[in-house]
Tab-separated table of C-alpha atoms in Angstrom:
chain	number	residue	atom	x	y	z
A	1	UNK	CA	98.225	53.364	112.537
A	2	UNK	CA	96.011	54.979	110.168
A	3	UNK	CA	93.519	57.784	111.073
A	4	UNK	CA	89.746	57.959	110.106
A	5	UNK	CA	89.731	61.470	110.487
A	6	UNK	CA	88.785	62.509	107.013
A	7	UNK	CA	86.117	59.863	106.617
A	8	UNK	CA	84.441	61.292	109.929
A	9	UNK	CA	84.485	64.878	108.771
A	10	UNK	CA	82.850	63.938	105.543
A	11	UNK	CA	80.235	61.728	107.515
A	12	UNK	CA	79.518	64.926	109.367
A	13	UNK	CA	78.896	66.888	105.871
A	14	UNK	CA	76.867	64.045	104.473
A	15	UNK	CA	74.739	63.902	107.222
A	16	UNK	CA	73.849	67.208	107.296
A	17	UNK	CA	75.743	68.395	110.235
A	18	UNK	CA	77.898	71.148	108.371
A	19	UNK	CA	81.733	71.590	108.105
A	20	UNK	CA	82.795	72.553	111.357
A	21	UNK	CA	84.730	75.911	111.889
A	22	UNK	CA	88.149	74.732	112.798
A	23	UNK	CA	88.639	77.588	115.442
A	24	UNK	CA	85.459	76.323	117.208
A	25	UNK	CA	87.628	73.158	118.152
A	26	UNK	CA	89.941	75.323	120.301
A	27	UNK	CA	90.657	74.345	123.696
A	28	UNK	CA	91.355	77.792	124.918
A	29	UNK	CA	91.280	80.935	123.299
A	30	UNK	CA	92.264	84.620	124.024
A	31	UNK	CA	92.193	88.314	122.852
A	32	UNK	CA	95.564	89.735	121.941
A	33	UNK	CA	93.883	92.776	120.837
A	34	UNK	CA	90.542	93.948	121.516
A	35	UNK	CA	88.050	95.463	118.817
A	36	UNK	CA	88.656	98.860	118.086
A	37	UNK	CA	87.315	101.741	115.671
A	38	UNK	CA	89.990	102.585	113.023
A	39	UNK	CA	90.308	104.952	110.333
A	40	UNK	CA	90.320	103.497	106.787
A	41	UNK	CA	91.734	105.995	104.237
A	42	UNK	CA	89.748	106.288	101.078
A	43	UNK	CA	91.369	104.775	97.780
A	44	UNK	CA	92.340	107.331	94.792
A	45	UNK	CA	91.287	106.939	91.473
A	46	UNK	CA	89.656	109.135	88.696
A	47	UNK	CA	85.912	109.828	88.501
A	48	UNK	CA	85.631	107.596	85.269
A	49	UNK	CA	87.719	104.799	86.534
A	50	UNK	CA	84.646	102.692	87.704
A	51	UNK	CA	83.207	102.813	84.072
A	52	UNK	CA	86.650	100.769	82.850
A	53	UNK	CA	86.075	98.155	85.047
A	54	UNK	CA	84.911	94.716	83.139
A	55	UNK	CA	85.375	92.265	86.119
A	56	UNK	CA	86.802	91.920	89.409
A	57	UNK	CA	88.846	89.792	91.650
A	58	UNK	CA	88.655	88.637	95.047
A	59	UNK	CA	85.277	90.368	95.485
A	60	UNK	CA	82.322	91.971	93.609
A	61	UNK	CA	82.070	95.395	92.279
A	62	UNK	CA	79.991	96.861	95.550
A	63	UNK	CA	83.212	95.429	97.644
A	64	UNK	CA	85.833	96.996	95.529
A	65	UNK	CA	83.543	100.316	95.831
A	66	UNK	CA	83.374	100.388	99.440
A	67	UNK	CA	86.874	99.653	99.965
A	68	UNK	CA	87.961	102.586	97.666
A	69	UNK	CA	85.304	104.915	99.560
A	70	UNK	CA	87.223	104.126	103.014
A	71	UNK	CA	85.516	104.663	106.375
A	72	UNK	CA	86.927	107.164	108.978
A	73	UNK	CA	85.430	105.058	111.746
A	74	UNK	CA	85.240	101.232	110.845
A	75	UNK	CA	84.650	98.745	113.578
A	76	UNK	CA	87.681	96.222	113.432
A	77	UNK	CA	87.266	93.092	115.239
A	78	UNK	CA	89.769	91.617	117.393
A	79	UNK	CA	92.915	89.596	117.209
A	80	UNK	CA	92.501	86.442	118.643
A	81	UNK	CA	94.850	83.803	119.579
A	82	UNK	CA	93.731	79.948	119.854
A	83	UNK	CA	95.332	76.838	121.423
A	84	UNK	CA	94.368	73.165	120.054
A	85	UNK	CA	95.391	69.704	121.215
A	86	UNK	CA	95.619	66.498	119.394
A	87	UNK	CA	95.818	67.716	115.997
A	88	UNK	CA	97.285	66.328	112.850
A	89	UNK	CA	99.031	68.133	110.202
A	90	UNK	CA	99.062	65.642	106.933
A	91	UNK	CA	99.362	66.570	103.278
A	92	UNK	CA	98.986	70.390	103.953
A	93	UNK	CA	95.865	70.178	106.017
A	94	UNK	CA	95.286	70.243	109.557
A	95	UNK	CA	93.011	67.822	110.974
A	96	UNK	CA	91.123	68.028	114.201
A	97	UNK	CA	88.058	66.079	115.627
A	98	UNK	CA	85.332	67.055	113.401
A	99	UNK	CA	87.075	69.848	111.465
A	100	UNK	CA	89.928	70.862	108.952
A	101	UNK	CA	92.139	73.758	108.138
A	102	UNK	CA	93.526	73.417	104.555
A	103	UNK	CA	97.044	75.324	104.354
A	104	UNK	CA	98.287	74.066	100.876
A	105	UNK	CA	96.625	72.141	98.003
A	106	UNK	CA	96.366	68.413	99.038
A	107	UNK	CA	98.810	66.129	96.733
A	108	UNK	CA	96.999	62.726	97.439
A	109	UNK	CA	93.506	61.708	97.633
A	110	UNK	CA	91.991	59.010	100.253
A	111	UNK	CA	89.644	58.803	103.122
A	112	UNK	CA	92.335	57.915	105.652
A	113	UNK	CA	95.822	58.821	106.423
A	114	UNK	CA	98.967	57.480	108.415
A	115	UNK	CA	99.190	59.222	111.638
A	116	UNK	CA	102.586	61.051	112.130
A	117	UNK	CA	105.363	59.603	113.983
A	118	UNK	CA	106.859	62.968	115.187
A	119	UNK	CA	104.840	64.844	117.619
A	120	UNK	CA	105.485	68.568	118.960
A	121	UNK	CA	104.060	71.627	120.142
A	122	UNK	CA	104.240	75.000	118.212
A	123	UNK	CA	102.856	77.929	116.977
A	124	UNK	CA	101.806	78.199	113.313
A	125	UNK	CA	101.873	81.341	111.688
A	126	UNK	CA	101.407	80.485	107.694
A	127	UNK	CA	98.065	80.461	106.014
A	128	UNK	CA	96.755	79.527	102.563
A	129	UNK	CA	97.092	82.723	100.961
A	130	UNK	CA	100.699	83.309	102.190
A	131	UNK	CA	101.567	79.867	100.822
A	132	UNK	CA	100.120	80.913	97.650
A	133	UNK	CA	101.176	84.296	97.114
A	134	UNK	CA	104.485	85.980	97.988
A	135	UNK	CA	103.149	89.265	98.881
A	136	UNK	CA	100.520	87.756	101.240
A	137	UNK	CA	103.429	85.684	102.872
A	138	UNK	CA	105.617	89.278	103.220
A	139	UNK	CA	102.823	91.080	104.290
A	140	UNK	CA	100.348	88.725	106.223
A	141	UNK	CA	102.203	85.730	107.454
A	142	UNK	CA	105.184	87.624	108.621
A	143	UNK	CA	103.039	89.450	110.824
A	144	UNK	CA	101.757	86.236	112.251
A	145	UNK	CA	105.202	85.524	113.321
A	146	UNK	CA	105.467	88.252	115.598
A	147	UNK	CA	102.663	86.657	117.300
A	148	UNK	CA	103.829	83.226	116.951
A	149	UNK	CA	107.348	83.853	118.594
A	150	UNK	CA	105.558	85.157	121.550
A	151	UNK	CA	103.482	82.396	121.904
A	152	UNK	CA	105.918	79.456	121.713
A	153	UNK	CA	108.036	77.919	119.323
A	154	UNK	CA	107.215	79.291	115.389
A	155	UNK	CA	106.921	76.251	113.072
A	156	UNK	CA	106.122	76.447	109.361
A	157	UNK	CA	105.401	73.600	106.558
A	158	UNK	CA	107.488	75.852	103.999
A	159	UNK	CA	110.805	74.482	103.057
A	160	UNK	CA	113.960	76.637	103.114
A	161	UNK	CA	114.008	79.067	100.201
A	162	UNK	CA	116.410	81.101	98.278
A	163	UNK	CA	116.230	84.658	96.772
A	164	UNK	CA	114.292	87.324	98.609
A	165	UNK	CA	112.282	85.030	100.618
A	166	UNK	CA	115.416	83.759	102.709
A	167	UNK	CA	116.863	87.194	102.879
A	168	UNK	CA	113.705	88.763	104.406
A	169	UNK	CA	113.578	86.019	107.037
A	170	UNK	CA	117.144	87.034	107.869
A	171	UNK	CA	116.243	90.599	107.925
A	172	UNK	CA	113.006	89.914	110.150
A	173	UNK	CA	114.611	87.612	112.392
A	174	UNK	CA	112.471	84.575	111.508
A	175	UNK	CA	114.012	81.381	112.573
A	176	UNK	CA	111.105	79.125	112.497
A	177	UNK	CA	111.064	75.263	112.946
A	178	UNK	CA	110.481	73.792	109.523
A	179	UNK	CA	107.986	70.772	109.683
A	180	UNK	CA	106.724	67.806	107.499
A	181	UNK	CA	103.943	65.698	108.430
A	182	UNK	CA	103.522	65.936	112.247
A	183	UNK	CA	101.029	65.467	115.643
A	184	UNK	CA	100.640	68.500	117.372
A	185	UNK	CA	100.152	67.715	120.878
A	186	UNK	CA	99.038	71.746	121.379
A	187	UNK	CA	98.793	73.974	118.517
A	188	UNK	CA	98.398	77.848	118.778
A	189	UNK	CA	96.919	79.586	115.322
A	190	UNK	CA	95.866	83.257	115.295
A	191	UNK	CA	93.218	85.127	113.753
A	192	UNK	CA	95.268	87.994	112.751
A	193	UNK	CA	93.595	89.698	109.290
A	194	UNK	CA	92.063	92.902	111.117
A	195	UNK	CA	93.908	95.875	110.857
A	196	UNK	CA	93.703	97.024	114.179
A	197	UNK	CA	96.399	99.047	116.381
A	198	UNK	CA	98.426	96.017	117.393
A	199	UNK	CA	98.654	94.780	113.700
A	200	UNK	CA	99.621	97.889	112.478
A	201	UNK	CA	102.320	98.428	114.923
A	202	UNK	CA	103.507	94.937	114.343
A	203	UNK	CA	103.840	95.876	110.621
A	204	UNK	CA	105.989	99.185	111.632
A	205	UNK	CA	108.321	96.830	113.623
A	206	UNK	CA	108.967	94.794	110.434
A	207	UNK	CA	109.666	97.818	108.545
A	208	UNK	CA	112.063	98.902	111.115
A	209	UNK	CA	113.897	95.725	111.031
A	210	UNK	CA	113.695	95.590	107.057
A	211	UNK	CA	115.399	99.327	107.405
A	212	UNK	CA	117.715	98.953	110.397
A	213	UNK	CA	121.196	100.937	109.658
A	214	UNK	CA	120.356	101.730	106.334
A	215	UNK	CA	121.132	105.170	105.161
A	216	UNK	CA	118.057	106.688	103.311
A	217	UNK	CA	118.085	109.384	100.832
A	218	UNK	CA	114.659	110.756	99.666
A	219	UNK	CA	113.236	109.544	96.472
A	220	UNK	CA	110.216	110.687	94.436
A	221	UNK	CA	109.305	106.835	93.881
A	222	UNK	CA	109.891	103.629	92.576
A	223	UNK	CA	108.447	101.880	89.813
A	224	UNK	CA	108.717	98.120	90.651
A	225	UNK	CA	108.626	96.225	86.992
A	226	UNK	CA	106.720	92.982	86.813
A	227	UNK	CA	106.953	91.874	83.305
A	228	UNK	CA	105.850	88.308	83.090
A	229	UNK	CA	106.580	86.878	86.692
A	230	UNK	CA	104.066	85.519	88.670
A	231	UNK	CA	100.366	85.123	87.413
A	232	UNK	CA	99.905	86.636	83.791
A	233	UNK	CA	99.203	90.714	83.925
A	234	UNK	CA	100.817	91.678	80.933
A	235	UNK	CA	101.163	95.346	80.864
A	236	UNK	CA	102.097	95.856	77.337
A	237	UNK	CA	103.665	99.615	77.604
A	238	UNK	CA	105.204	98.997	80.885
A	239	UNK	CA	108.877	99.662	80.029
A	240	UNK	CA	107.488	102.960	78.198
A	241	UNK	CA	105.509	103.891	81.340
A	242	UNK	CA	108.826	103.341	83.563
A	243	UNK	CA	110.974	105.150	81.361
A	244	UNK	CA	108.469	108.284	81.546
A	245	UNK	CA	108.353	108.134	85.544
A	246	UNK	CA	112.204	108.132	85.190
A	247	UNK	CA	112.463	111.172	83.006
A	248	UNK	CA	109.502	113.417	83.957
A	249	UNK	CA	109.351	112.382	88.027
A	250	UNK	CA	112.730	111.211	88.907
A	251	UNK	CA	111.598	107.683	89.692
A	252	UNK	CA	114.047	104.721	89.924
A	253	UNK	CA	112.714	101.659	88.591
A	254	UNK	CA	113.239	98.185	90.190
A	255	UNK	CA	113.406	94.769	88.678
A	256	UNK	CA	112.453	91.701	90.981
A	257	UNK	CA	114.704	89.223	89.001
A	258	UNK	CA	117.862	91.896	89.146
A	259	UNK	CA	117.535	93.658	92.536
A	260	UNK	CA	117.837	91.711	95.780
A	261	UNK	CA	115.954	92.343	99.166
A	262	UNK	CA	118.178	95.002	100.514
A	263	UNK	CA	118.582	97.046	97.404
A	264	UNK	CA	114.691	96.996	97.101
A	265	UNK	CA	114.254	97.910	100.545
A	266	UNK	CA	116.777	100.612	100.397
A	267	UNK	CA	114.964	102.119	97.490
A	268	UNK	CA	111.219	101.591	98.648
A	269	UNK	CA	112.251	102.872	102.233
A	270	UNK	CA	113.319	106.256	100.869
A	271	UNK	CA	110.207	106.966	98.041
A	272	UNK	CA	106.827	108.359	98.573
A	273	UNK	CA	105.479	106.825	95.967
A	274	UNK	CA	105.560	102.994	94.912
A	275	UNK	CA	103.782	102.324	91.174
A	276	UNK	CA	103.526	99.186	89.155
A	277	UNK	CA	101.351	96.529	87.799
A	278	UNK	CA	98.702	95.220	90.762
A	279	UNK	CA	100.556	92.025	92.250
A	280	UNK	CA	102.827	90.387	94.767
A	281	UNK	CA	106.107	92.189	93.599
A	282	UNK	CA	104.603	95.404	94.991
A	283	UNK	CA	104.984	93.902	98.484
A	284	UNK	CA	108.363	94.998	98.518
A	285	UNK	CA	107.678	98.454	98.275
A	286	UNK	CA	104.734	98.130	100.694
A	287	UNK	CA	106.782	96.879	103.352
A	288	UNK	CA	109.590	99.380	103.225
A	289	UNK	CA	107.651	102.516	102.484
A	290	UNK	CA	106.598	105.033	105.359
A	291	UNK	CA	103.154	105.511	106.391
A	292	UNK	CA	101.845	108.508	104.664
A	293	UNK	CA	103.380	107.168	100.980
A	294	UNK	CA	100.999	105.971	98.041
A	295	UNK	CA	100.585	102.662	96.542
A	296	UNK	CA	99.712	103.158	92.889
A	297	UNK	CA	98.469	100.076	91.152
A	298	UNK	CA	97.754	99.664	87.180
A	299	UNK	CA	95.686	96.954	86.775
A	300	UNK	CA	93.762	95.337	83.859
A	301	UNK	CA	90.260	95.599	83.176
A	302	UNK	CA	89.108	92.457	83.751
A	303	UNK	CA	91.184	91.909	86.835
A	304	UNK	CA	90.351	94.945	89.288
A	305	UNK	CA	91.103	94.171	92.934
A	306	UNK	CA	91.707	96.148	96.070
A	307	UNK	CA	93.124	93.265	97.780
A	308	UNK	CA	96.290	95.135	98.119
A	309	UNK	CA	94.418	98.124	99.538
A	310	UNK	CA	93.820	95.851	102.764
A	311	UNK	CA	97.899	95.585	103.117
A	312	UNK	CA	98.301	99.484	102.673
A	313	UNK	CA	95.663	100.138	105.187
A	314	UNK	CA	97.560	98.089	107.570
A	315	UNK	CA	100.978	99.855	106.600
A	316	UNK	CA	99.076	103.358	106.986
A	317	UNK	CA	99.931	104.045	103.486
A	318	UNK	CA	97.435	105.354	100.587
A	319	UNK	CA	96.190	103.366	97.796
A	320	UNK	CA	95.627	104.183	94.155
A	321	UNK	CA	94.377	102.671	91.133
A	322	UNK	CA	94.652	103.256	87.428
A	323	UNK	CA	92.518	100.752	85.290
A	324	UNK	CA	94.052	100.171	81.650
A	325	UNK	CA	92.058	98.838	78.833
A	326	UNK	CA	92.436	95.166	77.577
A	327	UNK	CA	92.741	91.855	79.755
A	328	UNK	CA	95.435	90.411	82.210
A	329	UNK	CA	97.005	88.463	79.120
A	330	UNK	CA	97.556	91.977	77.409
A	331	UNK	CA	96.430	95.500	78.424
A	332	UNK	CA	97.787	99.166	78.253
A	333	UNK	CA	97.344	102.084	80.607
A	334	UNK	CA	97.384	105.613	78.870
A	335	UNK	CA	99.790	107.894	80.098
A	336	UNK	CA	97.471	110.670	80.281
A	337	UNK	CA	95.655	108.408	83.076
A	338	UNK	CA	98.723	108.182	84.995
A	339	UNK	CA	99.781	111.712	84.798
A	340	UNK	CA	96.315	112.711	86.131
A	341	UNK	CA	96.160	110.397	88.737
A	342	UNK	CA	99.739	111.414	90.162
A	343	UNK	CA	98.143	114.716	90.021
A	344	UNK	CA	95.121	113.777	92.016
A	345	UNK	CA	97.355	111.996	94.511
A	346	UNK	CA	99.441	115.057	94.893
A	347	UNK	CA	96.410	117.287	95.394
A	348	UNK	CA	95.015	115.031	98.289
A	349	UNK	CA	98.385	114.233	99.652
A	350	UNK	CA	100.990	117.137	99.376
A	351	UNK	CA	103.769	115.495	100.650
A	352	UNK	CA	103.736	113.198	97.427
A	353	UNK	CA	105.971	114.475	94.653
A	354	UNK	CA	103.787	116.301	91.897
């Protein structure tokens, strides 16, 4: 049996009725955490860094500046739960009456689809950005899992994976039901991207799970080496920076292709500084480092972003940035900029090493 929901949704758009918000189709909604006023800590960077920016990513320059400015009293929206009925999940897309929600890039085209044969009810915790980037999976989707397990049966379309992901799922006590194309008799989703007290508490719960029973010996900092992994952000003098941080500050260098999740957690969990090229590999440091620590990102001038700051805000860590010269396909960060930024971090946050 074929479903005409894609045609129905397209006709809505063609006749000017817009693209319905998926959450508007919910049969029930409830507040998990009310709106709150929270402190957003300012970012740390040298006064001349704005002049180095040639292009921004995931937001315009005013957004970057606002994030770096912080806010001592930011109004944060509530965390919400939503219950839907009669939803199809096909080819990475949730189809309800009059609305769609994409969780993955579609692999097939067409205006109809075959209705899934399997039916179930569950709480879905995955997201488009979590399916796209490891860091968002670890620091966003794994927080939503805590909501899903409380709401019912956690489900995900992500296949079984090895490496760091499999171990993190084990450490975080995640045992979802893995689904293909299914019909949901009832589906629970969450609006959980606001750093209120409930979300921050779940972040510390996940950190505690990661570090449970681990002896942590204090470490000045860790440098998480990115190299050529992930989307291109090639820091040409990355190895030299790692060497100087080791020699002059007592850092330890971590390699995501050599160290497993346990080794990464133990080192970052003991550190007060996590430094590296801006990217998902720094999520290993964010999830484990204690509140009050600092994440220092080294960024190319043509891809400056504060997307990671939204996550350090949740983990109640400080966020710092150095903008290098060059492009994401090849750039350099001068040691003097790093040294002066470390001095600034130490001055603003004395518990960090200088």
